[in-house]
Coordinates of N, CA and C in Angstrom, one line a residue:
X218 N 0.8 -1.2 0.0 CA 0.0 0.0 0.0 C 0.9 1.3 0.0
X219 N 0.4 2.3 -0.6 CA 1.1 3.6 -0.6 C 0.7 4.5 0.5
X220 N 1.3 5.6 0.5 CA 0.9 6.6 1.6 C -0.3 7.4 1.2
X221 N -1.2 7.5 2.1 CA -2.4 8.4 1.8 C -2.1 9.8 2.2
X222 N -1.2 10.0 3.2 CA -0.8 11.3 3.7 C 0.7 11.4 3.8
X223 N 1.3 12.5 3.3 CA 2.7 12.7 3.5 C 2.8 14.2 4.0
X224 N 3.4 14.3 5.1 CA 3.6 15.7 5.8 C 5.1 16.0 5.8
X225 N 5.4 17.2 5.3 CA 6.8 17.6 5.2 C 7.0 19.0 5.7
X226 N 7.8 19.1 6.8 CA 8.2 20.4 7.3 C 7.0 21.3 7.6
X227 N 6.0 20.7 8.2 CA 4.7 21.4 8.5 C 4.9 22.3 9.7
X228 N 4.5 23.6 9.5 CA 4.6 24.6 10.6 C 3.2 25.3 10.7
X229 N 2.8 25.6 11.9 CA 1.6 26.4 12.1 C 1.9 27.4 13.2
X230 N 1.7 28.7 12.9 CA 1.9 29.7 13.9 C 0.7 30.6 14.0
X231 N 0.5 31.1 15.2 CA -0.5 32.1 15.4 C 0.1 33.4 16.0
X232 N -0.4 34.5 15.7 CA 0.0 35.8 16.3 C -1.0 36.3 17.3
X233 N -0.6 36.3 18.6 CA -1.4 36.8 19.6 C -0.7 38.0 20.4
X234 N -1.4 39.1 20.4 CA -0.8 40.3 21.0 C 0.6 40.6 20.4
X235 N 0.6 40.5 19.1 CA 1.8 40.9 18.3 C 3.0 39.9 18.6
X236 N 2.7 38.8 19.3 CA 3.7 37.8 19.5 C 3.4 36.5 18.7
X237 N 4.4 36.0 18.1 CA 4.2 34.8 17.3 C 4.3 33.5 18.1
X238 N 3.3 32.7 18.1 CA 3.3 31.4 18.8 C 3.4 30.3 17.8
X239 N 4.5 29.5 17.9 CA 4.7 28.4 17.0 C 4.1 27.1 17.5
X240 N 3.0 26.7 17.0 CA 2.3 25.6 17.5 C 2.9 24.3 17.0
X241 N 3.1 24.2 15.7 CA 3.7 23.1 15.0 C 5.1 23.5 14.4
X242 N 6.1 22.7 14.6 CA 7.5 23.1 14.2 C 8.1 22.0 13.3
X243 N 8.1 22.2 12.0 CA 8.7 21.3 11.1 C 8.4 19.9 11.3
X244 N 7.1 19.6 11.3 CA 6.6 18.2 11.5 C 6.7 17.4 10.3
X245 N 7.2 16.2 10.4 CA 7.3 15.3 9.3 C 6.8 13.9 9.6
X246 N 5.9 13.3 8.8 CA 5.5 12.0 9.0 C 4.6 11.6 7.8
X247 N 4.3 10.3 7.7 CA 3.4 9.8 6.7 C 2.5 8.8 7.3
X248 N 1.3 8.6 6.6 CA 0.3 7.6 7.0 C 0.0 6.7 5.8
X249 N 0.2 5.4 6.0 CA -0.1 4.5 4.9 C -1.7 4.3 4.7
X250 N -2.1 4.0 3.5 CA -3.5 3.7 3.3 C -3.8 2.4 4.2
X251 N -5.0 2.5 4.9 CA -5.4 1.4 5.7 C -4.9 1.4 7.1
X252 N -4.0 2.4 7.5 CA -3.5 2.5 8.8 C -4.6 3.1 9.8
X253 N -4.4 2.8 11.0 CA -5.2 3.4 12.1 C -4.2 4.0 13.1
X254 N -4.1 5.4 13.0 CA -3.1 6.1 13.7 C -3.7 7.0 14.8
X255 N -3.1 6.9 16.0 CA -3.5 7.8 17.1 C -2.4 8.8 17.3
X256 N -2.8 10.0 17.7 CA -1.9 11.1 18.0 C -2.1 11.4 19.5
X257 N -1.1 11.3 20.3 CA -1.1 11.6 21.7 C -0.1 12.7 22.1
X258 N -0.3 13.2 23.3 CA 0.6 14.3 23.8 C -0.1 15.0 24.9
X259 N 0.7 15.8 25.7 CA 0.1 16.6 26.8 C -0.7 17.7 26.2
X260 N -1.5 18.3 27.1 CA -2.4 19.4 26.7 C -1.5 20.6 26.2
X261 N -2.0 21.1 25.1 CA -1.3 22.2 24.5 C -0.1 21.8 23.6
X262 N 0.1 20.5 23.4 CA 1.2 20.1 22.6 C 1.1 20.2 21.1
X263 N -0.2 20.5 20.6 CA -0.4 20.7 19.2 C -1.1 19.5 18.5
X264 N -1.7 18.6 19.3 CA -2.4 17.4 18.8 C -3.5 17.8 17.8
X265 N -4.5 18.6 18.3 CA -5.6 19.0 17.5 C -5.2 19.9 16.3
X266 N -4.3 20.8 16.6 CA -3.8 21.7 15.5 C -3.2 20.8 14.4
X267 N -2.5 19.8 14.7 CA -1.9 18.9 13.7 C -3.0 18.2 12.9
X268 N -4.0 17.7 13.6 CA -5.1 17.0 12.9 C -5.8 18.0 12.0
X269 N -6.1 19.2 12.5 CA -6.8 20.1 11.6 C -6.0 20.6 10.5
X270 N -4.7 20.7 10.7 CA -3.8 21.2 9.6 C -3.7 20.1 8.5
X271 N -3.5 18.9 8.9 CA -3.4 17.7 8.0 C -4.7 17.5 7.2
X272 N -5.8 17.8 7.8 CA -7.1 17.5 7.2 C -7.6 18.7 6.3
X273 N -6.8 19.8 6.4 CA -7.3 21.0 5.6 C -8.3 21.8 6.3
X274 N -8.7 21.5 7.6 CA -9.6 22.3 8.3 C -9.0 23.6 8.8
X275 N -7.7 23.6 8.9 CA -6.9 24.8 9.3 C -5.8 25.0 8.3
X276 N -5.4 26.2 8.0 CA -4.3 26.5 7.1 C -3.0 26.4 7.7
X277 N -2.1 25.6 7.1 CA -0.7 25.5 7.6 C 0.0 26.9 7.3
X278 N 0.9 27.2 8.1 CA 1.7 28.4 7.9 C 2.8 28.2 6.8
X279 N 3.4 27.0 6.8 CA 4.3 26.6 5.8 C 4.4 25.1 5.8
X280 N 5.1 24.5 4.8 CA 5.3 23.1 4.7 C 4.3 22.5 3.7
X281 N 4.3 21.2 3.6 CA 3.5 20.4 2.6 C 2.6 19.4 3.4
X282 N 1.4 19.3 2.9 CA 0.5 18.2 3.3 C 0.0 17.5 2.0
X283 N 0.5 16.4 1.7 CA 0.1 15.7 0.5 C -1.0 14.7 0.8
X284 N -2.1 14.8 0.2 CA -3.2 13.8 0.3 C -3.4 13.1 -1.0
X285 N -3.0 11.8 -1.0 CA -3.0 11.0 -2.3 C -2.2 11.7 -3.4
X286 N -1.1 12.3 -2.9 CA -0.2 12.9 -3.9 C -0.4 14.4 -4.2
X287 N -1.5 15.0 -3.7 CA -1.9 16.4 -4.0 C -1.6 17.2 -2.7
X288 N -0.9 18.3 -2.9 CA -0.6 19.2 -1.8 C -1.8 20.0 -1.4
X289 N -2.5 19.7 -0.3 CA -3.7 20.5 0.0 C -3.4 21.9 0.5
X290 N -2.2 22.2 0.9 CA -1.9 23.5 1.3 C -1.9 24.5 0.2
X291 N -1.9 24.0 -1.1 CA -1.9 24.9 -2.2 C -3.2 24.9 -2.9
X292 N -4.2 24.2 -2.4 CA -5.5 24.2 -3.0 C -6.3 25.5 -2.7
X293 N -7.2 25.9 -3.6 CA -8.1 27.0 -3.4 C -9.2 26.5 -2.4
X294 N -9.9 27.4 -1.8 CA -10.8 27.1 -0.8 C -11.9 26.2 -1.2
X295 N -12.4 26.5 -2.4 CA -13.5 25.6 -3.0 C -13.1 24.2 -3.3
X296 N -11.9 24.1 -3.8 CA -11.4 22.7 -4.1 C -11.1 21.9 -2.8
X297 N -10.6 22.6 -1.8 CA -10.3 22.0 -0.5 C -11.6 21.6 0.2
X298 N -12.7 22.4 0.1 CA -14.0 22.1 0.7 C -14.6 20.9 0.0
X299 N -14.5 20.8 -1.3 CA -15.0 19.6 -2.0 C -14.2 18.4 -1.6
X300 N -12.9 18.5 -1.5 CA -12.1 17.3 -1.1 C -12.5 16.8 0.3
X301 N -12.7 17.7 1.2 CA -13.1 17.3 2.6 C -14.4 16.7 2.6
X302 N -15.4 17.2 1.8 CA -16.7 16.6 1.7 C -16.7 15.3 1.1
X303 N -16.0 15.1 0.0 CA -16.1 13.9 -0.8 C -15.1 12.8 -0.4
X304 N -13.9 13.1 0.1 CA -12.9 12.2 0.3 C -12.5 12.0 1.8
X305 N -13.0 12.8 2.7 CA -12.7 12.8 4.1 C -13.9 12.7 5.0
X306 N -13.8 12.0 6.1 CA -14.9 12.0 7.1 C -14.4 12.5 8.4
X307 N -15.3 13.2 9.2 CA -14.8 13.8 10.4 C -15.7 13.4 11.6
X308 N -15.1 13.1 12.7 CA -15.8 12.8 14.0 C -15.1 13.7 15.1
X309 N -16.0 14.3 15.9 CA -15.5 15.2 16.9 C -15.9 14.7 18.3
X310 N -15.2 15.3 19.3 CA -15.7 15.0 20.7 C -17.1 15.5 20.9
X311 N -17.3 16.8 20.5 CA -18.6 17.4 20.6 C -19.4 16.9 19.4
X312 N -20.5 16.3 19.6 CA -21.2 15.6 18.5 C -22.2 16.6 17.8
X313 N -21.6 17.4 16.9 CA -22.4 18.4 16.2 C -23.4 17.8 15.2
X314 N -24.6 18.1 15.5 CA -25.7 17.7 14.5 C -26.8 18.8 14.5
X315 N -27.5 18.9 13.4 CA -28.5 20.0 13.3 C -29.8 19.6 14.1
X316 N -30.2 20.5 14.9 CA -31.3 20.1 15.8 C -32.7 20.0 15.1
X317 N -32.8 20.6 14.0 CA -34.1 20.6 13.2 C -34.2 19.4 12.3
X318 N -33.3 18.5 12.4 CA -33.3 17.3 11.6 C -33.3 16.0 12.4
X319 N -33.8 14.9 11.9 CA -33.7 13.6 12.6 C -32.3 13.1 12.5
X320 N -32.0 12.0 13.3 CA -30.7 11.4 13.2 C -30.4 11.0 11.8
X321 N -31.3 10.3 11.1 CA -31.0 9.8 9.8 C -30.8 11.0 8.8
X322 N -31.6 12.0 8.9 CA -31.4 13.2 8.0 C -30.1 13.8 8.2
X323 N -29.6 13.9 9.4 CA -28.2 14.4 9.7 C -27.2 13.5 9.0
X324 N -27.4 12.2 9.1 CA -26.4 11.3 8.5 C -26.3 11.4 7.0
X325 N -27.4 11.6 6.3 CA -27.3 11.6 4.9 C -27.1 13.0 4.3
X326 N -27.0 14.0 5.1 CA -26.9 15.4 4.7 C -25.6 15.6 3.8
X327 N -24.4 15.1 4.2 CA -23.2 15.3 3.4 C -23.4 14.7 2.0
X328 N -24.0 13.6 1.9 CA -24.2 12.9 0.6 C -25.2 13.8 -0.3
X329 N -26.1 14.4 0.3 CA -27.1 15.2 -0.4 C -26.4 16.5 -0.9
X330 N -25.3 17.0 -0.2 CA -24.6 18.2 -0.5 C -23.5 18.0 -1.5
X331 N -23.1 16.7 -1.7 CA -21.9 16.5 -2.6 C -22.3 16.6 -4.1
X332 N -21.4 17.3 -4.8 CA -21.6 17.4 -6.2 C -21.2 16.1 -6.9
X333 N -20.3 15.4 -6.3 CA -19.8 14.1 -6.9 C -20.9 13.1 -6.9
X334 N -21.8 13.2 -5.9 CA -22.9 12.1 -5.7 C -24.0 12.4 -6.7
X335 N -24.3 11.4 -7.5 CA -25.4 11.5 -8.5 C -26.6 10.6 -8.1
X336 N -26.6 10.1 -6.9 CA -27.7 9.2 -6.5 C -28.9 10.0 -6.2
X337 N -30.1 9.3 -6.3 CA -31.3 9.9 -5.9 C -31.4 9.9 -4.4
X338 N -32.2 10.8 -3.8 CA -32.3 10.9 -2.4 C -32.7 9.6 -1.8
X339 N -33.6 8.8 -2.5 CA -34.1 7.6 -1.9 C -32.9 6.6 -1.8
X340 N -32.0 6.6 -2.8 CA -30.9 5.7 -2.7 C -29.9 6.1 -1.6
X341 N -29.7 7.4 -1.4 CA -28.9 7.9 -0.4 C -29.5 7.5 1.0
X342 N -30.8 7.6 1.1 CA -31.5 7.3 2.3 C -31.3 5.8 2.7
X343 N -31.4 4.9 1.6 CA -31.1 3.5 1.9 C -29.7 3.2 2.4
X344 N -28.7 3.9 1.8 CA -27.4 3.8 2.2 C -27.2 4.2 3.7
X345 N -27.8 5.3 4.0 CA -27.8 5.8 5.4 C -28.4 4.9 6.4
X346 N -29.5 4.3 6.0 CA -30.2 3.3 6.8 C -29.3 2.0 7.0
X347 N -28.6 1.6 5.9 CA -27.8 0.4 6.0 C -26.6 0.7 6.9
X348 N -26.0 1.9 6.9 CA -24.9 2.2 7.8 C -25.5 2.2 9.3
X349 N -26.7 2.7 9.5 CA -27.2 2.7 10.8 C -27.5 1.2 11.3
X350 N -27.9 0.4 10.4 CA -28.0 -1.1 10.8 C -26.7 -1.7 11.2
X351 N -25.7 -1.4 10.4 CA -24.3 -1.9 10.7 C -23.8 -1.5 12.0
X352 N -24.2 -0.3 12.4 CA -23.7 0.2 13.7 C -24.7 0.1 14.8
X353 N -25.8 -0.6 14.5 CA -26.8 -1.0 15.5 C -27.7 0.1 16.1
X354 N -27.9 1.1 15.2 CA -28.7 2.3 15.7 C -29.9 2.6 14.7
X355 N -30.3 1.6 13.9 CA -31.4 1.8 13.0 C -32.7 2.2 13.7
X356 N -32.9 1.8 14.9 CA -34.1 2.0 15.7 C -34.2 3.5 16.1
X357 N -33.2 4.3 16.0 CA -33.3 5.7 16.4 C -33.3 6.6 15.1
X358 N -33.5 6.0 13.9 CA -33.4 6.8 12.7 C -34.2 8.1 12.7
X359 N -35.4 8.0 13.2 CA -36.4 9.1 13.2 C -36.4 9.9 14.4
X360 N -35.5 9.6 15.4 CA -35.4 10.4 16.6 C -34.8 11.7 16.4
X361 N -35.1 12.7 17.3 CA -34.4 13.9 17.3 C -33.1 13.7 18.1
X362 N -32.1 14.6 17.9 CA -30.8 14.4 18.5 C -30.8 14.4 20.0
X363 N -31.8 15.0 20.6 CA -31.8 15.1 22.1 C -32.6 13.9 22.7
X364 N -33.0 12.9 21.8 CA -33.7 11.8 22.3 C -32.9 10.5 22.3
X365 N -31.6 10.6 22.2 CA -30.7 9.4 22.2 C -29.5 9.6 23.1
X366 N -28.9 8.5 23.4 CA -27.7 8.5 24.3 C -26.5 9.1 23.6
X367 N -25.5 9.4 24.4 CA -24.2 9.9 23.9 C -23.5 8.9 23.0
X368 N -23.6 7.6 23.4 CA -23.0 6.5 22.6 C -23.7 6.4 21.2
X369 N -25.0 6.4 21.3 CA -25.8 6.3 20.0 C -25.5 7.5 19.1
X370 N -25.4 8.7 19.7 CA -25.2 9.9 18.9 C -23.8 9.8 18.2
X371 N -22.8 9.3 19.0 CA -21.5 9.3 18.4 C -21.4 8.2 17.3
X372 N -22.2 7.1 17.4 CA -22.2 6.1 16.4 C -22.9 6.7 15.1
X373 N -23.9 7.6 15.4 CA -24.6 8.3 14.3 C -23.6 9.2 13.6
X374 N -22.7 9.8 14.4 CA -21.7 10.7 13.8 C -20.7 9.9 12.9
X375 N -20.4 8.6 13.3 CA -19.6 7.7 12.5 C -20.3 7.4 11.2
X376 N -21.6 7.1 11.3 CA -22.4 6.9 10.1 C -22.3 8.1 9.1
X377 N -22.4 9.3 9.7 CA -22.4 10.5 8.8 C -21.0 10.6 8.2
X378 N -19.9 10.3 9.0 CA -18.6 10.4 8.4 C -18.3 9.4 7.3
X379 N -19.1 8.4 7.2 CA -18.9 7.3 6.2 C -19.8 7.4 5.0
X380 N -20.8 8.3 5.0 CA -21.8 8.3 4.0 C -21.3 8.6 2.6
X381 N -20.2 9.3 2.5 CA -19.6 9.6 1.2 C -18.4 8.7 0.8
X382 N -18.4 7.6 1.5 CA -17.3 6.6 1.3 C -15.9 7.2 1.3
X383 N -15.5 7.9 2.4 CA -14.3 8.6 2.4 C -13.0 7.7 2.3
X384 N -11.9 8.3 1.9 CA -10.6 7.6 1.9 C -10.1 7.6 3.3
X385 N -10.4 8.6 4.1 CA -9.8 8.6 5.5 C -10.8 9.3 6.4
X386 N -10.8 8.9 7.7 CA -11.6 9.5 8.7 C -10.6 10.2 9.7
X387 N -10.9 11.5 10.0 CA -10.2 12.2 11.0 C -11.1 12.3 12.2
X388 N -10.6 12.0 13.4 CA -11.4 12.0 14.6 C -10.6 12.7 15.7
X389 N -11.3 13.7 16.3 CA -10.7 14.5 17.4 C -11.3 14.1 18.7
X390 N -10.6 13.3 19.5 CA -11.2 12.8 20.8 C -12.6 12.2 20.6
X391 N -12.8 11.2 19.8 CA -14.1 10.7 19.5 C -14.8 10.0 20.7
X392 N -14.0 9.7 21.7 CA -14.6 9.0 22.9 C -14.5 9.9 24.1
X393 N -14.0 11.1 23.9 CA -13.8 12.0 25.1 C -15.0 12.4 25.9
X394 N -16.2 12.4 25.3 CA -17.4 12.8 26.0 C -18.3 11.5 26.4
X395 N -17.7 10.3 26.2 CA -18.4 9.1 26.5 C -18.0 8.4 27.7
X396 N -18.9 7.6 28.3 CA -18.4 6.7 29.4 C -17.6 5.6 28.9
X397 N -17.0 4.8 29.8 CA -16.1 3.7 29.3 C -16.8 2.7 28.4
X398 N -18.1 2.3 28.8 CA -18.8 1.3 28.0 C -19.0 1.8 26.6
X399 N -19.5 3.1 26.5 CA -19.8 3.7 25.1 C -18.5 3.9 24.4
X400 N -17.5 4.3 25.1 CA -16.2 4.5 24.5 C -15.7 3.2 23.8
X401 N -15.8 2.1 24.5 CA -15.3 0.8 23.9 C -16.2 0.4 22.7
X402 N -17.5 0.7 22.8 CA -18.4 0.4 21.6 C -18.0 1.2 20.4
X403 N -17.7 2.4 20.6 CA -17.4 3.3 19.5 C -16.0 2.9 18.9
X404 N -15.1 2.6 19.8 CA -13.7 2.2 19.3 C -13.8 0.9 18.5
X405 N -14.6 -0.1 19.0 CA -14.8 -1.3 18.2 C -15.4 -1.1 16.9
X406 N -16.3 -0.1 16.8 CA -16.9 0.2 15.4 C -15.8 0.8 14.5
X407 N -15.0 1.7 15.1 CA -13.9 2.3 14.3 C -12.9 1.3 13.9
X408 N -12.6 0.3 14.7 CA -11.7 -0.7 14.4 C -12.3 -1.6 13.2
X409 N -13.5 -1.9 13.3 CA -14.2 -2.6 12.2 C -14.1 -1.9 10.9
X410 N -14.4 -0.6 10.9 CA -14.4 0.2 9.7 C -12.9 0.3 9.2
X411 N -12.0 0.4 10.0 CA -10.6 0.3 9.6 C -10.2 -1.0 9.0
X412 N -10.7 -2.1 9.6 CA -10.4 -3.4 9.0 C -11.0 -3.6 7.6
X413 N -12.1 -2.8 7.4 CA -12.7 -2.9 6.0 C -12.0 -2.0 5.0
X414 N -10.9 -1.3 5.5 CA -10.1 -0.6 4.5 C -10.0 0.9 4.7
X415 N -10.8 1.5 5.5 CA -10.8 3.0 5.7 C -9.6 3.4 6.6
X416 N -8.8 4.3 6.2 CA -7.7 4.9 7.0 C -8.3 5.8 8.1
X417 N -7.8 5.7 9.3 CA -8.3 6.5 10.4 C -7.1 7.2 11.1
X418 N -7.3 8.5 11.3 CA -6.3 9.2 12.1 C -7.0 10.0 13.2
X419 N -6.6 9.7 14.5 CA -7.4 10.3 15.6 C -6.5 10.9 16.6
X420 N -7.0 11.9 17.3 CA -6.4 12.5 18.5 C -7.0 11.9 19.7
X421 N -6.2 11.4 20.7 CA -6.8 10.9 21.9 C -5.8 11.2 23.1
X422 N -6.4 11.2 24.3 CA -5.6 11.3 25.5 C -5.6 10.0 26.3
X423 N -6.4 9.0 25.7 CA -6.7 7.8 26.4 C -5.8 6.7 25.9
X424 N -5.0 6.1 26.8 CA -4.1 5.0 26.3 C -4.9 3.8 25.9
X425 N -6.1 3.5 26.5 CA -6.9 2.4 26.1 C -7.4 2.6 24.6
X426 N -7.7 3.8 24.2 CA -8.1 4.1 22.9 C -6.9 3.9 21.9
X427 N -5.8 4.5 22.3 CA -4.6 4.4 21.5 C -4.1 2.9 21.3
X428 N -4.3 2.1 22.3 CA -3.9 0.7 22.3 C -4.7 -0.1 21.2
X429 N -5.8 0.4 20.8 CA -6.6 -0.3 19.7 C -6.1 0.1 18.3
X430 N -5.2 1.1 18.3 CA -4.7 1.6 17.0 C -3.5 0.8 16.6
X431 N -3.2 0.9 15.3 CA -2.0 0.2 14.7 C -0.7 1.0 15.1
X432 N -0.8 2.3 15.2 CA 0.3 3.1 15.3 C 0.0 4.3 16.2
X433 N 1.0 4.8 17.0 CA 0.8 5.9 17.9 C 1.9 6.9 17.7
X434 N 1.5 8.2 17.4 CA 2.5 9.3 17.4 C 2.4 10.1 18.6
X435 N 3.5 10.5 19.2 CA 3.6 11.3 20.4 C 4.1 12.7 20.1
X436 N 3.4 13.7 20.4 CA 3.8 15.1 20.0 C 4.0 15.9 21.3
X437 N 5.1 16.6 21.3 CA 5.4 17.5 22.5 C 5.9 18.9 21.9
X438 N 5.3 20.0 22.4 CA 5.7 21.3 21.9 C 5.8 21.4 20.4
X439 N 4.8 20.8 19.7 CA 4.8 21.0 18.3 C 5.7 20.1 17.5
X440 N 6.4 19.2 18.1 CA 7.3 18.2 17.4 C 6.9 16.8 17.8
X441 N 7.0 15.9 16.8 CA 6.8 14.5 17.0 C 8.0 13.9 17.7
X442 N 7.8 13.4 18.9 CA 9.0 12.9 19.7 C 9.0 11.4 19.7
X443 N 7.9 10.8 19.4 CA 7.9 9.3 19.4 C 6.9 8.8 18.4
X444 N 7.2 7.5 17.9 CA 6.3 6.9 16.9 C 6.4 5.4 17.1
X445 N 5.4 4.7 17.6 CA 5.4 3.3 17.9 C 4.4 2.6 17.0
X446 N 4.8 1.4 16.4 CA 4.0 0.6 15.6 C 3.6 -0.6 16.4
X447 N 2.3 -0.7 16.7 CA 1.8 -1.9 17.5 C 1.3 -3.0 16.7
X448 N 1.2 -2.8 15.3 CA 0.6 -3.8 14.4 C -0.9 -3.8 14.6
X449 N -1.6 -4.4 13.6 CA -3.1 -4.4 13.7 C -3.6 -5.3 14.9
X450 N -4.6 -4.8 15.6 CA -5.2 -5.6 16.6 C -6.2 -6.6 16.0
X451 N -6.0 -7.8 16.3 CA -6.8 -8.9 15.7 C -7.7 -9.6 16.7
X452 N -7.5 -9.4 18.0 CA -8.3 -10.1 18.9 C -8.4 -9.3 20.3
X453 N -9.6 -9.3 20.9 CA -9.7 -8.6 22.2 C -8.8 -9.1 23.3
X454 N -8.3 -10.3 23.2 CA -7.4 -10.9 24.2 C -6.0 -10.2 24.1
X455 N -5.7 -9.4 23.1 CA -4.5 -8.7 23.0 C -4.5 -7.4 23.7
X456 N -5.7 -7.0 24.1 CA -5.9 -5.6 24.6 C -5.0 -5.3 25.8
X457 N -4.9 -6.2 26.8 CA -4.2 -5.9 28.0 C -2.7 -5.7 27.7
X458 N -2.1 -6.5 26.9 CA -0.7 -6.4 26.5 C -0.4 -5.1 25.7
X459 N -1.4 -4.8 24.8 CA -1.2 -3.6 24.0 C -1.3 -2.4 24.8
X460 N -2.2 -2.3 25.8 CA -2.3 -1.2 26.7 C -1.1 -1.0 27.5
X461 N -0.6 -2.1 28.0 CA 0.7 -2.1 28.8 C 1.8 -1.6 28.0
X462 N 1.9 -2.0 26.8 CA 3.0 -1.5 25.9 C 2.9 0.0 25.7
X463 N 1.7 0.5 25.4 CA 1.5 1.9 25.2 C 1.8 2.7 26.4
X464 N 1.4 2.2 27.6 CA 1.6 3.0 28.8 C 3.1 3.0 29.2
X465 N 3.8 1.9 29.0 CA 5.3 1.9 29.2 C 6.0 2.8 28.3
X466 N 5.6 2.8 27.0 CA 6.2 3.7 26.0 C 5.9 5.2 26.4
X467 N 4.7 5.5 26.8 CA 4.4 6.9 27.2 C 5.2 7.3 28.4
X468 N 5.4 6.4 29.3 CA 6.2 6.8 30.5 C 7.6 7.1 30.1
X469 N 8.2 6.3 29.2 CA 9.5 6.5 28.7 C 9.7 7.9 28.1
X470 N 8.6 8.4 27.5 CA 8.6 9.7 26.8 C 8.2 10.8 27.7
X471 N 7.9 10.5 29.0 CA 7.6 11.6 29.9 C 6.2 11.9 30.1
X472 N 5.3 11.0 29.7 CA 3.8 11.2 29.8 C 3.4 11.5 31.2

């Protein structure tokens, strides 16, 4: 498999009170197609900024971010917006959905907005419902967003992220607002999606979450200080050893 993402000398700076704050400093890494990568690091280390810069949600100050060979830092706003809609999926800690729509309507909205998608609404609806079945939430299709649990709502967000068959999913603390049980359910769904071929890159502060990923990057003060490959997780019985490996590695890095 080739690289889906290649990052070279990525920098991100903000000017606050006439002072320049360098959040990312010459970051270099790549992500292979089909990988599931976690980004960890202390608060303020640049984890979310890195995710947003790599996904084109935020503009890099300098450097390159190549997505399937195309440098997104040089794309016009409209081209980049279409790329994010059609080729990328997004999951956030705060589960943003429109209050005036049902769960299912929220899920299919990106497909209805895509210029690439030529399906009729009925066909899009069927695909949305099939995704909801796969994630075990078809029974809440017609519910309002305030009528479901946090775990159900996050699984609905996963469905929405998949509706346009993205090449990659970017997730920012996707389990951060969930209890342990819901967190494990969501992570198992993301693992299953990854095993089906979708690349996933996520920010997390949770070693249990990171232990389910194939690879973990550790960022401190805007620089990647560590990179560990755990290999694909194939069985739940591996979880304890994987979590121990991640925790020991994090301690060595000063976590």
